[in-house]
């Protein structure tokens, strides 16, 4: 009789937990620049929701709500979203956006307050390298402690660039790249730098380019986003043909309507390449796994995926999908009836100890994250230098990735 009572009590507890979980709504905040870089924000949203759609049935009827939080390129608005997250008993994690400055500026706050932040785009090197074993930021994206090496390698080996000139956004993101590119160029190459600010005007860009080219620069290493990238590309296209030099760029230019705006300037006039992760929706034939992902995305977002090869800001979709797959795999072993603080902590711990391999678009992830330490500074980076390639726009606006 006692065994029956114990058994029944256990069943009631289990059923109670399942009932609590089944009635639960859990939120994913998306802190991103929907106002100025909507295409990249939408790509990240679609990637994460595609990953969710593949596994949603595994979570005991829990409803997941994806909440768009537009920070409009303003770090203080990003901080506001973090504070809202901390007060929201349903908010499970934050999916980051394109811009690095808010996550560098508020890195200490994020980790001290244990904001569970997943980063599928922002590339600033310091973001994941908070000096604590309880680091709460996980990234699956380009990493600027390595990106500069790939960009410089391409400039020197593929473009035979002898006198590179760095053209960098004056933000922590630009400063991070300046450090890495300078290191990549080495002591034997003296590369000068020009800093620019947001809201750059065409006449300012022309003056900067003229002064840069007067120094003998034979290529530009560019770090900026789509808005400023457009200004510089158009300024370069306006120069006489014999004065134009190759632009080897960070991937920030791919986050907005850049190609649509500079198509005429690029076509036959500008030699432009930029860094991407080593997977392209233009690489066919698709693997069985890739085709399944695309089929799911087509079902969810038929208008945007009527031609996957021409998806805008494809890296946002690719990275966010892969990061979402890893996130939801770590969530499967968590008691979903637990309070929100316990849930966040359990997911953070699981991400660092994930043993189950995860099949993504870029690669198959085996233990993508581990506990951070000064000796393991890449512990919260799911991608490495071997996963970074260079790419270019095709004439139809699609992005083709070049092999390393």
mmCIF file of C-alpha atoms in Angstrom:
data_model
loop_
_atom_site.group_PDB
_atom_site.id
_atom_site.type_symbol
_atom_site.label_atom_id
_atom_site.label_comp_id
_atom_site.label_asym_id
_atom_site.label_seq_id
_atom_site.Cartn_x
_atom_site.Cartn_y
_atom_site.Cartn_z
ATOM 1 C CA UNK A 1 0.000 0.000 0.000
ATOM 2 C CA UNK A 2 2.860 2.362 0.894
ATOM 3 C CA UNK A 3 4.533 1.691 -2.456
ATOM 4 C CA UNK A 4 1.286 2.551 -4.244
ATOM 5 C CA UNK A 5 1.030 5.825 -2.329
ATOM 6 C CA UNK A 6 4.635 6.712 -3.146
ATOM 7 C CA UNK A 7 4.072 5.800 -6.807
ATOM 8 C CA UNK A 8 0.869 7.814 -6.992
ATOM 9 C CA UNK A 9 2.541 10.782 -5.275
ATOM 10 C CA UNK A 10 5.368 10.624 -7.778
ATOM 11 C CA UNK A 11 2.926 10.496 -10.674
ATOM 12 C CA UNK A 12 0.998 13.479 -9.298
ATOM 13 C CA UNK A 13 4.217 15.515 -9.015
ATOM 14 C CA UNK A 14 5.199 14.557 -12.575
ATOM 15 C CA UNK A 15 1.754 15.363 -13.930
ATOM 16 C CA UNK A 16 1.745 18.638 -12.006
ATOM 17 C CA UNK A 17 5.078 19.630 -13.592
ATOM 18 C CA UNK A 18 3.847 18.659 -17.031
ATOM 19 C CA UNK A 19 0.676 20.679 -16.509
ATOM 20 C CA UNK A 20 2.667 23.716 -15.378
ATOM 21 C CA UNK A 21 4.978 23.392 -18.352
ATOM 22 C CA UNK A 22 2.131 22.857 -20.800
ATOM 23 C CA UNK A 23 0.432 26.071 -19.693
ATOM 24 C CA UNK A 24 3.618 28.100 -19.851
ATOM 25 C CA UNK A 25 4.646 30.878 -22.228
ATOM 26 C CA UNK A 26 8.378 31.526 -22.606
ATOM 27 C CA UNK A 27 9.680 34.574 -24.446
ATOM 28 C CA UNK A 28 12.730 35.123 -26.601
ATOM 29 C CA UNK A 29 13.557 38.825 -26.904
ATOM 30 C CA UNK A 30 15.237 39.923 -30.134
ATOM 31 C CA UNK A 31 17.324 43.004 -29.409
ATOM 32 C CA UNK A 32 18.051 44.249 -32.913
ATOM 33 C CA UNK A 33 18.022 47.259 -35.220
ATOM 34 C CA UNK A 34 14.720 46.792 -37.019
ATOM 35 C CA UNK A 35 14.540 50.504 -37.857
ATOM 36 C CA UNK A 36 17.783 50.933 -39.818
ATOM 37 C CA UNK A 37 18.826 47.382 -40.707
ATOM 38 C CA UNK A 38 15.525 45.588 -41.040
ATOM 39 C CA UNK A 39 16.723 42.998 -43.558
ATOM 40 C CA UNK A 40 19.367 41.649 -41.193
ATOM 41 C CA UNK A 41 16.939 41.734 -38.250
ATOM 42 C CA UNK A 42 14.321 39.863 -40.266
ATOM 43 C CA UNK A 43 16.883 37.297 -41.420
ATOM 44 C CA UNK A 44 17.873 36.565 -37.817
ATOM 45 C CA UNK A 45 14.229 36.350 -36.771
ATOM 46 C CA UNK A 46 13.438 33.887 -39.553
ATOM 47 C CA UNK A 47 16.473 31.744 -38.801
ATOM 48 C CA UNK A 48 15.630 31.390 -35.135
ATOM 49 C CA UNK A 49 11.937 30.731 -35.775
ATOM 50 C CA UNK A 50 12.847 28.083 -38.358
ATOM 51 C CA UNK A 51 14.956 26.290 -35.735
ATOM 52 C CA UNK A 52 12.083 26.581 -33.261
ATOM 53 C CA UNK A 53 9.557 25.171 -35.736
ATOM 54 C CA UNK A 54 11.644 22.013 -36.106
ATOM 55 C CA UNK A 55 11.602 21.207 -32.388
ATOM 56 C CA UNK A 56 8.602 22.997 -30.881
ATOM 57 C CA UNK A 57 6.666 19.736 -30.541
ATOM 58 C CA UNK A 58 9.367 18.405 -28.172
ATOM 59 C CA UNK A 59 8.565 20.850 -25.366
ATOM 60 C CA UNK A 60 5.470 19.492 -23.648
ATOM 61 C CA UNK A 61 3.160 22.039 -25.181
ATOM 62 C CA UNK A 62 5.123 25.070 -23.977
ATOM 63 C CA UNK A 63 4.420 28.115 -26.120
ATOM 64 C CA UNK A 64 7.394 30.172 -27.249
ATOM 65 C CA UNK A 65 6.850 33.835 -28.032
ATOM 66 C CA UNK A 66 9.373 35.732 -30.156
ATOM 67 C CA UNK A 67 9.382 39.402 -29.159
ATOM 68 C CA UNK A 68 10.890 41.977 -31.511
ATOM 69 C CA UNK A 69 12.745 44.686 -29.594
ATOM 70 C CA UNK A 70 13.941 47.473 -31.890
ATOM 71 C CA UNK A 71 16.929 49.285 -30.380
ATOM 72 C CA UNK A 72 17.255 51.508 -33.507
ATOM 73 C CA UNK A 73 21.042 51.396 -33.346
ATOM 74 C CA UNK A 74 20.988 53.016 -29.893
ATOM 75 C CA UNK A 75 22.961 51.270 -27.126
ATOM 76 C CA UNK A 76 20.828 52.833 -24.396
ATOM 77 C CA UNK A 77 17.690 51.340 -25.917
ATOM 78 C CA UNK A 78 19.458 47.997 -25.956
ATOM 79 C CA UNK A 79 20.135 48.394 -22.222
ATOM 80 C CA UNK A 80 16.451 49.209 -21.710
ATOM 81 C CA UNK A 81 15.533 45.909 -23.361
ATOM 82 C CA UNK A 82 17.915 44.060 -21.049
ATOM 83 C CA UNK A 83 16.285 45.669 -18.021
ATOM 84 C CA UNK A 84 12.848 44.710 -19.339
ATOM 85 C CA UNK A 85 14.085 41.156 -19.799
ATOM 86 C CA UNK A 86 15.303 40.955 -16.203
ATOM 87 C CA UNK A 87 11.877 42.037 -14.923
ATOM 88 C CA UNK A 88 9.947 39.685 -17.216
ATOM 89 C CA UNK A 89 9.183 36.363 -15.527
ATOM 90 C CA UNK A 90 8.509 34.834 -18.944
ATOM 91 C CA UNK A 91 11.668 36.036 -20.711
ATOM 92 C CA UNK A 92 14.015 33.111 -21.248
ATOM 93 C CA UNK A 93 16.826 34.582 -23.357
ATOM 94 C CA UNK A 94 17.806 37.480 -25.585
ATOM 95 C CA UNK A 95 18.807 37.000 -29.195
ATOM 96 C CA UNK A 96 21.231 39.763 -30.105
ATOM 97 C CA UNK A 97 21.415 41.832 -33.263
ATOM 98 C CA UNK A 98 23.811 43.313 -35.782
ATOM 99 C CA UNK A 99 25.540 45.994 -33.721
ATOM 100 C CA UNK A 100 28.462 45.240 -31.398
ATOM 101 C CA UNK A 101 28.635 48.501 -29.371
ATOM 102 C CA UNK A 102 25.732 47.760 -26.978
ATOM 103 C CA UNK A 103 27.123 44.349 -26.039
ATOM 104 C CA UNK A 104 30.631 45.690 -25.567
ATOM 105 C CA UNK A 105 29.487 48.780 -23.644
ATOM 106 C CA UNK A 106 27.168 46.815 -21.345
ATOM 107 C CA UNK A 107 29.113 43.574 -21.174
ATOM 108 C CA UNK A 108 29.702 43.904 -17.431
ATOM 109 C CA UNK A 109 26.009 44.570 -16.786
ATOM 110 C CA UNK A 110 24.982 41.595 -18.924
ATOM 111 C CA UNK A 111 27.210 39.202 -17.018
ATOM 112 C CA UNK A 112 26.698 40.587 -13.525
ATOM 113 C CA UNK A 113 22.926 40.454 -14.016
ATOM 114 C CA UNK A 114 23.166 37.083 -15.798
ATOM 115 C CA UNK A 115 21.336 38.151 -18.928
ATOM 116 C CA UNK A 116 21.345 35.069 -21.149
ATOM 117 C CA UNK A 117 22.457 36.576 -24.469
ATOM 118 C CA UNK A 118 22.885 34.676 -27.740
ATOM 119 C CA UNK A 119 24.709 36.516 -30.513
ATOM 120 C CA UNK A 120 24.178 35.515 -34.181
ATOM 121 C CA UNK A 121 25.654 38.628 -35.811
ATOM 122 C CA UNK A 122 27.538 41.250 -33.714
ATOM 123 C CA UNK A 123 31.224 40.493 -34.238
ATOM 124 C CA UNK A 124 33.120 42.708 -31.772
ATOM 125 C CA UNK A 125 35.937 40.695 -30.218
ATOM 126 C CA UNK A 126 35.387 41.633 -26.535
ATOM 127 C CA UNK A 127 31.709 40.614 -26.490
ATOM 128 C CA UNK A 128 32.184 37.012 -25.312
ATOM 129 C CA UNK A 129 35.417 37.574 -23.410
ATOM 130 C CA UNK A 130 34.194 38.824 -20.053
ATOM 131 C CA UNK A 131 36.735 37.603 -17.469
ATOM 132 C CA UNK A 132 34.479 35.339 -15.436
ATOM 133 C CA UNK A 133 33.597 31.647 -15.381
ATOM 134 C CA UNK A 134 29.925 32.675 -15.218
ATOM 135 C CA UNK A 135 30.035 34.333 -18.639
ATOM 136 C CA UNK A 136 26.468 34.669 -19.968
ATOM 137 C CA UNK A 137 27.113 35.596 -23.620
ATOM 138 C CA UNK A 138 27.288 32.925 -26.339
ATOM 139 C CA UNK A 139 28.136 33.703 -29.950
ATOM 140 C CA UNK A 140 27.781 31.905 -33.265
ATOM 141 C CA UNK A 141 29.017 34.517 -35.697
ATOM 142 C CA UNK A 142 32.071 36.180 -37.151
ATOM 143 C CA UNK A 143 34.564 36.933 -34.369
ATOM 144 C CA UNK A 144 36.736 40.010 -34.795
ATOM 145 C CA UNK A 145 39.658 38.520 -32.931
ATOM 146 C CA UNK A 146 39.995 36.339 -36.046
ATOM 147 C CA UNK A 147 38.106 38.092 -38.863
ATOM 148 C CA UNK A 148 40.897 40.572 -39.507
ATOM 149 C CA UNK A 149 43.305 37.736 -40.242
ATOM 150 C CA UNK A 150 41.054 36.358 -42.983
ATOM 151 C CA UNK A 151 40.426 39.824 -44.459
ATOM 152 C CA UNK A 152 44.140 40.713 -44.474
ATOM 153 C CA UNK A 153 45.087 37.314 -45.879
ATOM 154 C CA UNK A 154 42.665 37.767 -48.768
ATOM 155 C CA UNK A 155 43.870 41.313 -49.459
ATOM 156 C CA UNK A 156 47.517 40.296 -49.578
ATOM 157 C CA UNK A 157 47.319 36.886 -51.217
ATOM 158 C CA UNK A 158 44.349 37.226 -53.576
ATOM 159 C CA UNK A 159 44.454 40.946 -54.331
ATOM 160 C CA UNK A 160 48.240 41.390 -54.074
ATOM 161 C CA UNK A 161 47.694 44.414 -51.868
ATOM 162 C CA UNK A 162 51.024 45.938 -50.836
ATOM 163 C CA UNK A 163 49.878 49.150 -49.137
ATOM 164 C CA UNK A 164 46.539 48.506 -47.417
ATOM 165 C CA UNK A 165 44.697 51.364 -45.745
ATOM 166 C CA UNK A 166 42.191 50.715 -42.966
ATOM 167 C CA UNK A 167 38.890 52.589 -43.217
ATOM 168 C CA UNK A 168 37.187 51.977 -39.886
ATOM 169 C CA UNK A 169 34.031 52.975 -38.055
ATOM 170 C CA UNK A 170 34.875 54.940 -34.902
ATOM 171 C CA UNK A 171 33.200 52.560 -32.436
ATOM 172 C CA UNK A 172 34.384 49.726 -30.166
ATOM 173 C CA UNK A 173 33.689 47.437 -33.136
ATOM 174 C CA UNK A 174 36.035 49.418 -35.368
ATOM 175 C CA UNK A 175 38.660 49.601 -32.619
ATOM 176 C CA UNK A 176 38.480 45.845 -32.152
ATOM 177 C CA UNK A 177 39.151 45.328 -35.858
ATOM 178 C CA UNK A 178 41.974 47.863 -35.874
ATOM 179 C CA UNK A 179 43.773 45.814 -33.242
ATOM 180 C CA UNK A 180 43.290 42.529 -35.089
ATOM 181 C CA UNK A 181 44.127 43.854 -38.558
ATOM 182 C CA UNK A 182 47.261 45.583 -37.299
ATOM 183 C CA UNK A 183 48.363 42.330 -35.748
ATOM 184 C CA UNK A 184 47.529 40.396 -38.921
ATOM 185 C CA UNK A 185 49.507 42.806 -41.113
ATOM 186 C CA UNK A 186 52.587 42.380 -38.943
ATOM 187 C CA UNK A 187 55.533 44.644 -38.249
ATOM 188 C CA UNK A 188 56.731 44.690 -41.863
ATOM 189 C CA UNK A 189 53.598 46.420 -43.163
ATOM 190 C CA UNK A 190 52.853 49.964 -42.118
ATOM 191 C CA UNK A 191 49.124 50.417 -42.668
ATOM 192 C CA UNK A 192 47.559 53.782 -41.923
ATOM 193 C CA UNK A 193 43.968 54.197 -40.755
ATOM 194 C CA UNK A 194 41.113 56.630 -41.356
ATOM 195 C CA UNK A 195 38.290 56.735 -38.836
ATOM 196 C CA UNK A 196 34.747 57.730 -39.749
ATOM 197 C CA UNK A 197 31.520 58.231 -37.804
ATOM 198 C CA UNK A 198 27.903 57.271 -38.452
ATOM 199 C CA UNK A 199 25.761 59.486 -40.701
ATOM 200 C CA UNK A 200 28.691 60.085 -43.021
ATOM 201 C CA UNK A 201 27.971 62.382 -45.968
ATOM 202 C CA UNK A 202 29.058 61.845 -49.574
ATOM 203 C CA UNK A 203 31.374 64.865 -49.690
ATOM 204 C CA UNK A 204 33.105 63.719 -46.493
ATOM 205 C CA UNK A 205 33.673 60.259 -47.959
ATOM 206 C CA UNK A 206 35.134 61.742 -51.155
ATOM 207 C CA UNK A 207 37.607 63.843 -49.165
ATOM 208 C CA UNK A 208 38.628 60.816 -47.092
ATOM 209 C CA UNK A 209 39.137 58.672 -50.191
ATOM 210 C CA UNK A 210 41.136 61.359 -51.965
ATOM 211 C CA UNK A 211 43.500 61.766 -49.009
ATOM 212 C CA UNK A 212 43.800 58.002 -48.620
ATOM 213 C CA UNK A 213 44.664 57.370 -52.256
ATOM 214 C CA UNK A 214 47.212 60.180 -52.216
ATOM 215 C CA UNK A 215 49.212 58.110 -49.707
ATOM 216 C CA UNK A 216 49.615 55.340 -52.282
ATOM 217 C CA UNK A 217 47.090 52.922 -50.791
ATOM 218 C CA UNK A 218 46.308 50.086 -53.208
ATOM 219 C CA UNK A 219 43.362 48.572 -51.308
ATOM 220 C CA UNK A 220 40.937 49.499 -48.534
ATOM 221 C CA UNK A 221 40.200 47.318 -45.510
ATOM 222 C CA UNK A 222 36.725 48.497 -44.571
ATOM 223 C CA UNK A 223 34.812 48.015 -41.321
ATOM 224 C CA UNK A 224 31.362 49.590 -41.276
ATOM 225 C CA UNK A 225 27.709 48.864 -41.831
ATOM 226 C CA UNK A 226 25.478 49.139 -44.884
ATOM 227 C CA UNK A 227 24.667 52.849 -44.537
ATOM 228 C CA UNK A 228 28.291 54.047 -44.473
ATOM 229 C CA UNK A 229 29.370 51.284 -46.833
ATOM 230 C CA UNK A 230 27.014 52.658 -49.464
ATOM 231 C CA UNK A 231 28.492 56.156 -49.129
ATOM 232 C CA UNK A 232 32.070 54.926 -49.613
ATOM 233 C CA UNK A 233 31.255 52.605 -52.507
ATOM 234 C CA UNK A 234 29.432 55.365 -54.366
ATOM 235 C CA UNK A 235 32.315 57.740 -53.664
ATOM 236 C CA UNK A 236 34.785 55.183 -55.023
ATOM 237 C CA UNK A 237 32.657 54.570 -58.134
ATOM 238 C CA UNK A 238 32.664 58.310 -58.830
ATOM 239 C CA UNK A 239 36.455 58.313 -59.142
ATOM 240 C CA UNK A 240 38.215 57.860 -62.486
ATOM 241 C CA UNK A 241 38.674 54.171 -63.241
ATOM 242 C CA UNK A 242 42.448 54.276 -62.895
ATOM 243 C CA UNK A 243 42.152 55.645 -59.343
ATOM 244 C CA UNK A 244 39.807 53.011 -57.941
ATOM 245 C CA UNK A 245 41.194 50.321 -55.625
ATOM 246 C CA UNK A 246 39.710 47.067 -54.259
ATOM 247 C CA UNK A 247 37.571 47.227 -51.131
ATOM 248 C CA UNK A 248 37.888 44.242 -48.793
ATOM 249 C CA UNK A 249 35.167 44.621 -46.219
ATOM 250 C CA UNK A 250 33.797 43.278 -43.015
ATOM 251 C CA UNK A 251 30.339 41.763 -43.392
ATOM 252 C CA UNK A 252 28.501 44.707 -41.829
ATOM 253 C CA UNK A 253 27.665 46.014 -45.302
ATOM 254 C CA UNK A 254 25.419 42.992 -45.936
ATOM 255 C CA UNK A 255 23.008 43.875 -43.129
ATOM 256 C CA UNK A 256 20.746 46.363 -44.919
ATOM 257 C CA UNK A 257 19.581 47.228 -48.442
ATOM 258 C CA UNK A 258 23.179 47.730 -49.468
ATOM 259 C CA UNK A 259 23.186 45.779 -52.727
ATOM 260 C CA UNK A 260 19.951 47.308 -53.991
ATOM 261 C CA UNK A 261 21.355 50.778 -53.359
ATOM 262 C CA UNK A 262 24.840 50.278 -54.842
ATOM 263 C CA UNK A 263 24.112 47.763 -57.616
ATOM 264 C CA UNK A 264 24.930 50.237 -60.372
ATOM 265 C CA UNK A 265 28.068 51.407 -58.582
ATOM 266 C CA UNK A 266 29.350 47.860 -58.048
ATOM 267 C CA UNK A 267 28.518 46.480 -61.471
ATOM 268 C CA UNK A 268 31.727 46.552 -63.450
ATOM 269 C CA UNK A 269 33.161 49.442 -61.460
ATOM 270 C CA UNK A 270 34.098 48.320 -57.937
ATOM 271 C CA UNK A 271 36.137 45.309 -56.851
ATOM 272 C CA UNK A 272 34.313 44.463 -53.607
ATOM 273 C CA UNK A 273 34.689 41.415 -51.353
ATOM 274 C CA UNK A 274 33.576 40.812 -47.774
ATOM 275 C CA UNK A 275 33.861 38.178 -45.080
ATOM 276 C CA UNK A 276 31.158 35.569 -44.412
ATOM 277 C CA UNK A 277 30.928 32.216 -42.692
ATOM 278 C CA UNK A 278 31.705 29.285 -45.009
ATOM 279 C CA UNK A 279 28.173 28.319 -46.031
ATOM 280 C CA UNK A 280 26.055 29.706 -48.828
ATOM 281 C CA UNK A 281 22.444 29.165 -49.828
ATOM 282 C CA UNK A 282 23.780 29.239 -53.397
ATOM 283 C CA UNK A 283 25.841 26.081 -52.890
ATOM 284 C CA UNK A 284 23.985 23.285 -54.673
ATOM 285 C CA UNK A 285 23.035 20.513 -54.647
ATOM 286 C CA UNK A 286 21.754 20.952 -51.105
ATOM 287 C CA UNK A 287 22.411 18.275 -48.518
ATOM 288 C CA UNK A 288 19.366 16.497 -47.125
ATOM 289 C CA UNK A 289 19.658 18.507 -43.896
ATOM 290 C CA UNK A 290 19.908 21.853 -45.733
ATOM 291 C CA UNK A 291 16.934 21.013 -47.935
ATOM 292 C CA UNK A 292 14.828 20.183 -44.870
ATOM 293 C CA UNK A 293 15.740 23.523 -43.293
ATOM 294 C CA UNK A 294 14.817 25.383 -46.472
ATOM 295 C CA UNK A 295 11.536 23.491 -46.770
ATOM 296 C CA UNK A 296 10.625 24.548 -43.234
ATOM 297 C CA UNK A 297 11.579 28.163 -43.960
ATOM 298 C CA UNK A 298 9.532 28.154 -47.184
ATOM 299 C CA UNK A 299 6.518 26.918 -45.230
ATOM 300 C CA UNK A 300 6.941 29.619 -42.581
ATOM 301 C CA UNK A 301 8.035 32.513 -44.807
ATOM 302 C CA UNK A 302 6.920 31.809 -48.371
ATOM 303 C CA UNK A 303 7.434 35.367 -49.644
ATOM 304 C CA UNK A 304 11.015 35.718 -48.411
ATOM 305 C CA UNK A 305 11.995 32.181 -49.425
ATOM 306 C CA UNK A 306 10.458 32.067 -52.880
ATOM 307 C CA UNK A 307 14.094 32.005 -54.026
ATOM 308 C CA UNK A 308 16.421 31.086 -51.120
ATOM 309 C CA UNK A 309 19.516 31.967 -53.163
ATOM 310 C CA UNK A 310 18.472 35.625 -53.151
ATOM 311 C CA UNK A 311 17.605 35.869 -49.462
ATOM 312 C CA UNK A 312 18.673 39.251 -48.077
ATOM 313 C CA UNK A 313 21.337 39.187 -45.330
ATOM 314 C CA UNK A 314 21.600 35.375 -45.546
ATOM 315 C CA UNK A 315 24.264 35.130 -42.830
ATOM 316 C CA UNK A 316 21.697 36.390 -40.324
ATOM 317 C CA UNK A 317 19.391 33.497 -41.176
ATOM 318 C CA UNK A 318 22.197 30.927 -41.253
ATOM 319 C CA UNK A 319 23.791 31.919 -37.956
ATOM 320 C CA UNK A 320 20.523 32.431 -36.127
ATOM 321 C CA UNK A 321 19.244 29.054 -37.300
ATOM 322 C CA UNK A 322 22.380 27.235 -36.155
ATOM 323 C CA UNK A 323 22.422 29.084 -32.829
ATOM 324 C CA UNK A 324 18.733 28.336 -32.362
ATOM 325 C CA UNK A 325 19.350 24.630 -32.948
ATOM 326 C CA UNK A 326 22.070 24.619 -30.300
ATOM 327 C CA UNK A 327 19.910 26.618 -27.887
ATOM 328 C CA UNK A 328 16.888 24.341 -28.167
ATOM 329 C CA UNK A 329 19.052 21.232 -27.901
ATOM 330 C CA UNK A 330 20.361 22.567 -24.578
ATOM 331 C CA UNK A 331 16.783 23.266 -23.481
ATOM 332 C CA UNK A 332 15.539 19.713 -23.975
ATOM 333 C CA UNK A 333 17.042 18.407 -20.728
ATOM 334 C CA UNK A 334 15.747 21.303 -18.604
ATOM 335 C CA UNK A 335 12.761 21.108 -16.250
ATOM 336 C CA UNK A 336 10.451 23.560 -17.981
ATOM 337 C CA UNK A 337 8.298 23.948 -14.872
ATOM 338 C CA UNK A 338 11.161 25.590 -12.968
ATOM 339 C CA UNK A 339 11.139 29.300 -12.158
ATOM 340 C CA UNK A 340 12.629 31.598 -14.778
ATOM 341 C CA UNK A 341 15.912 32.282 -12.960
ATOM 342 C CA UNK A 342 16.538 28.562 -12.551
ATOM 343 C CA UNK A 343 15.684 28.004 -16.204
ATOM 344 C CA UNK A 344 18.106 30.661 -17.428
ATOM 345 C CA UNK A 345 20.908 29.277 -15.271
ATOM 346 C CA UNK A 346 20.235 25.687 -16.353
ATOM 347 C CA UNK A 347 20.365 26.637 -20.032
ATOM 348 C CA UNK A 348 23.607 28.572 -19.546
ATOM 349 C CA UNK A 349 25.178 25.562 -17.846
ATOM 350 C CA UNK A 350 23.845 23.168 -20.499
ATOM 351 C CA UNK A 351 25.246 25.287 -23.330
ATOM 352 C CA UNK A 352 28.698 24.903 -21.788
ATOM 353 C CA UNK A 353 28.346 21.150 -21.326
ATOM 354 C CA UNK A 354 26.389 20.137 -24.434
ATOM 355 C CA UNK A 355 27.358 16.606 -25.416
ATOM 356 C CA UNK A 356 24.743 15.904 -28.082
ATOM 357 C CA UNK A 357 26.021 16.839 -31.569
ATOM 358 C CA UNK A 358 23.926 19.410 -33.423
ATOM 359 C CA UNK A 359 23.573 19.441 -37.206
ATOM 360 C CA UNK A 360 23.593 23.023 -38.426
ATOM 361 C CA UNK A 361 23.894 24.657 -41.818
ATOM 362 C CA UNK A 362 27.523 25.716 -41.438
ATOM 363 C CA UNK A 363 28.694 22.472 -39.859
ATOM 364 C CA UNK A 364 28.002 19.724 -37.330
ATOM 365 C CA UNK A 365 28.612 21.197 -33.886
ATOM 366 C CA UNK A 366 30.256 19.003 -31.278
ATOM 367 C CA UNK A 367 30.564 20.740 -27.889
ATOM 368 C CA UNK A 368 30.335 24.207 -29.481
ATOM 369 C CA UNK A 369 30.762 25.960 -26.134
ATOM 370 C CA UNK A 370 32.611 25.296 -22.900
ATOM 371 C CA UNK A 371 33.299 27.078 -19.612
ATOM 372 C CA UNK A 372 35.132 30.349 -20.154
ATOM 373 C CA UNK A 373 38.572 31.036 -18.678
ATOM 374 C CA UNK A 374 41.534 33.212 -19.618
ATOM 375 C CA UNK A 375 43.203 30.107 -20.997
ATOM 376 C CA UNK A 376 40.098 29.306 -23.065
ATOM 377 C CA UNK A 377 39.175 32.709 -24.455
ATOM 378 C CA UNK A 378 37.239 31.124 -27.337
ATOM 379 C CA UNK A 379 35.055 29.037 -25.013
ATOM 380 C CA UNK A 380 31.887 30.952 -25.943
ATOM 381 C CA UNK A 381 32.630 31.078 -29.673
ATOM 382 C CA UNK A 382 30.921 28.375 -31.740
ATOM 383 C CA UNK A 383 32.865 29.250 -34.924
ATOM 384 C CA UNK A 384 36.601 29.491 -35.587
ATOM 385 C CA UNK A 385 38.867 30.953 -38.256
ATOM 386 C CA UNK A 386 38.450 27.799 -40.360
ATOM 387 C CA UNK A 387 34.723 28.663 -40.633
ATOM 388 C CA UNK A 388 35.344 32.131 -42.115
ATOM 389 C CA UNK A 389 35.526 32.695 -45.876
ATOM 390 C CA UNK A 390 35.441 35.643 -48.251
ATOM 391 C CA UNK A 391 32.495 36.336 -50.537
ATOM 392 C CA UNK A 392 31.133 38.677 -53.198
ATOM 393 C CA UNK A 393 27.824 39.775 -54.694
ATOM 394 C CA UNK A 394 26.709 38.123 -57.900
ATOM 395 C CA UNK A 395 24.971 40.214 -60.549
ATOM 396 C CA UNK A 396 21.553 39.032 -59.320
ATOM 397 C CA UNK A 397 22.280 40.267 -55.787
ATOM 398 C CA UNK A 398 22.948 36.837 -54.323
ATOM 399 C CA UNK A 399 26.050 36.209 -52.205
ATOM 400 C CA UNK A 400 28.600 33.625 -53.344
ATOM 401 C CA UNK A 401 31.145 32.354 -50.835
ATOM 402 C CA UNK A 402 34.678 31.671 -52.053
ATOM 403 C CA UNK A 403 36.610 28.618 -50.860
ATOM 404 C CA UNK A 404 39.575 29.264 -48.579
#
